[in-house]
Amino acid sequence: MDNLVERLNKTYFDGRLSPTVLGALAGLPQQSAEVQTVVERMCKYMGIARFGASDFSDSLAFIIGTIFPGLVPGAWGGMVPPLTHPGRHEKIDTYIDDTPWREATAEPTLLDIGCGFPPATTVETAARLPSYRITGLDPLLPYYIVYDEQGDYATFDQEGKLEYFQAGIPDAERYAALLQDAAATVARFTGLQRQLLAALPAGDAETLATVEQDGAKLVKYVIGEYERPNLTFRRGRIGDSAVGDLDVVRCFNVLMYFDRAFRQQTVDWAGDVLKLGGVFLCGVNWLHSLESRYTVYRREGEHLVAKEFAFSIENLRPYVTPVPWYSIYDDDYDTGLLARLVGTLRSDDPFRQDFDARLDQLLAEHDLFARDDTGYLRFTREGLTPEVMGLGVEVAAQLDREGYVERAVAVLQQAGYTAWRNCVGHVAIDPTGIEVPPLA
Ligand SMILES: C[S@@+](CC[C@H](N)C(=O)[O-])C[C@H]1O[C@@H](n2cnc3c(N)ncnc32)[C@H](O)[C@@H]1O
């Protein structure tokens, strides 16, 4: 076993990680320094959150060893990956409409900053919130997209410059094949783009158009595919001065890639572009709003005031993915605050023991995980399929129905926090005045 994995095991898990987990992490020393640092940071957060070695399942280790290396900016040439996933913001959409912090307006305006591409979640938000006028903004929204005959694709800006390429079906091996000779992949897609563009009939710059040849396809003005009567898209980024007078700004799965100073700049900018009484939500979640956490600010006078920090109950012991502990900077505010609150909850022995026992039962009843003979949690399925995700959501919902959200709220109240169960069933606290020091 390599020193790095041994060191992580000894330092953060008392040397008690299972042989299966150690095996799944064995490739870490061959990964980039960025990946190694991210994984060590995750281990530190797990320590603060009192996440034990026996709950570190083989599937969490597999995700850390195989999927996470493809998510760090270094794997994307320094870019923040534009990936999103249908269904991701289900609960966040409900929260936006139901939050008591926002003043109701007749036709609210919502800006989804860093909406990602394809912007599946923003399209879903527009369908779920038909009375809202929604704008999706992202610096990487493509103008052209070129698919090769296998369905892998590359995106281009309006000047025809390739921005990134991806495996059509998210697949680490296919992506690795494209990356193996990145220059050749860029040259191949660039050639394909020129060839297909030459075959595209002339037309308006803001009209969706498509041309196909020998199984390859070029789409021009790609975002035209996603526009709806209440939804428009534009290339843009945090700090954009062309937006304003908004009721809601949502920024999800973006700020985890930036340091705290940039987060503060984002909060200040959101304060400038929101109406009085408008809200800014920033945070992280994964599939089907699992592993959610977010801060909600409200514009009061000239400034934004933090009103709520909320998280879903499965953050207490993440079973589907290790996303709650993924961050790129040591001074990540939201991850730090989440780890501290979960650590407080898991330090309450009666609550933790009861929660863990019931979670184990539910995971077993849903045929997702079981304890092996040595007490380690083992994934009993193959792959993170939509069915697995659905069952994961069901487990979290059942924990809420059985009162674990309310009990977590009570533990936090006892620890001195102003806490409540929020309008979508997440544990919420008033974050006013809470300092979150950077990781040591
Ligand atoms: C992981 S995606 C998140 C997509 C979607 N919001 C979601 O929650 O699934 C992160 C997005 O942030 C965008 N991004 C990176 N830097 C940004 C910036 N300075 N301002 C706005 N968006 C940015 C990236 O282009 C990328 O599309």
Short mmCIF file of C-alpha atoms and ligand atoms in Angstrom, two decimals, residues 80-84 88-89 113-116 138-140 237-238 252-254 258 262, ligand 1:
data_model
loop_
_atom_site.label_atom_id
_atom_site.label_comp_id
_atom_site.label_asym_id
_atom_site.label_seq_id
_atom_site.Cartn_x
_atom_site.Cartn_y
_atom_site.Cartn_z
CA VAL A 80 -15.13 24.59 -13.95
CA PRO A 81 -16.92 21.57 -15.45
CA PRO A 82 -20.21 22.72 -17.02
CA LEU A 83 -21.94 19.46 -16.13
CA THR A 84 -25.39 19.36 -14.64
CA ARG A 88 -30.97 17.90 -9.70
CA HIS A 89 -32.81 20.97 -8.40
CA ILE A 113 -25.98 31.96 -12.77
CA GLY A 114 -23.57 29.20 -13.82
CA CYS A 115 -26.47 27.22 -15.27
CA GLY A 116 -24.17 24.66 -16.93
CA ASP A 138 -22.92 30.76 -18.03
CA PRO A 139 -19.47 31.62 -19.39
CA LEU A 140 -19.30 28.30 -21.22
CA ARG A 237 -20.56 35.30 -15.60
CA ILE A 238 -20.76 36.42 -11.98
CA PHE A 252 -25.67 26.16 -7.55
CA ASN A 253 -22.63 23.91 -7.82
CA VAL A 254 -20.42 26.84 -8.82
CA PHE A 258 -13.79 29.24 -5.83
CA PHE A 262 -14.65 35.26 -4.69
C1 LIG B 1 -20.92 22.23 -12.21
S1 LIG B 1 -21.67 23.45 -13.23
C2 LIG B 1 -23.15 23.77 -12.40
C3 LIG B 1 -24.34 23.71 -13.30
C4 LIG B 1 -25.71 23.90 -12.63
N1 LIG B 1 -25.82 25.19 -12.00
C5 LIG B 1 -25.99 22.81 -11.62
O1 LIG B 1 -26.20 23.12 -10.44
O2 LIG B 1 -26.00 21.65 -11.98
C6 LIG B 1 -20.69 24.87 -12.87
C7 LIG B 1 -20.87 25.99 -13.89
O3 LIG B 1 -20.28 27.19 -13.38
C8 LIG B 1 -19.87 27.93 -14.50
N2 LIG B 1 -18.95 29.01 -14.08
C9 LIG B 1 -17.62 28.96 -13.91
N3 LIG B 1 -17.14 30.16 -13.57
C10 LIG B 1 -18.19 30.99 -13.49
C11 LIG B 1 -18.33 32.37 -13.19
N4 LIG B 1 -17.29 33.13 -12.88
N5 LIG B 1 -19.57 32.90 -13.25
C12 LIG B 1 -20.63 32.12 -13.55
N6 LIG B 1 -20.55 30.81 -13.84
C13 LIG B 1 -19.35 30.25 -13.81
C14 LIG B 1 -19.23 26.90 -15.38
O4 LIG B 1 -19.10 27.33 -16.72
C15 LIG B 1 -20.17 25.73 -15.20
O5 LIG B 1 -21.09 25.65 -16.24
#
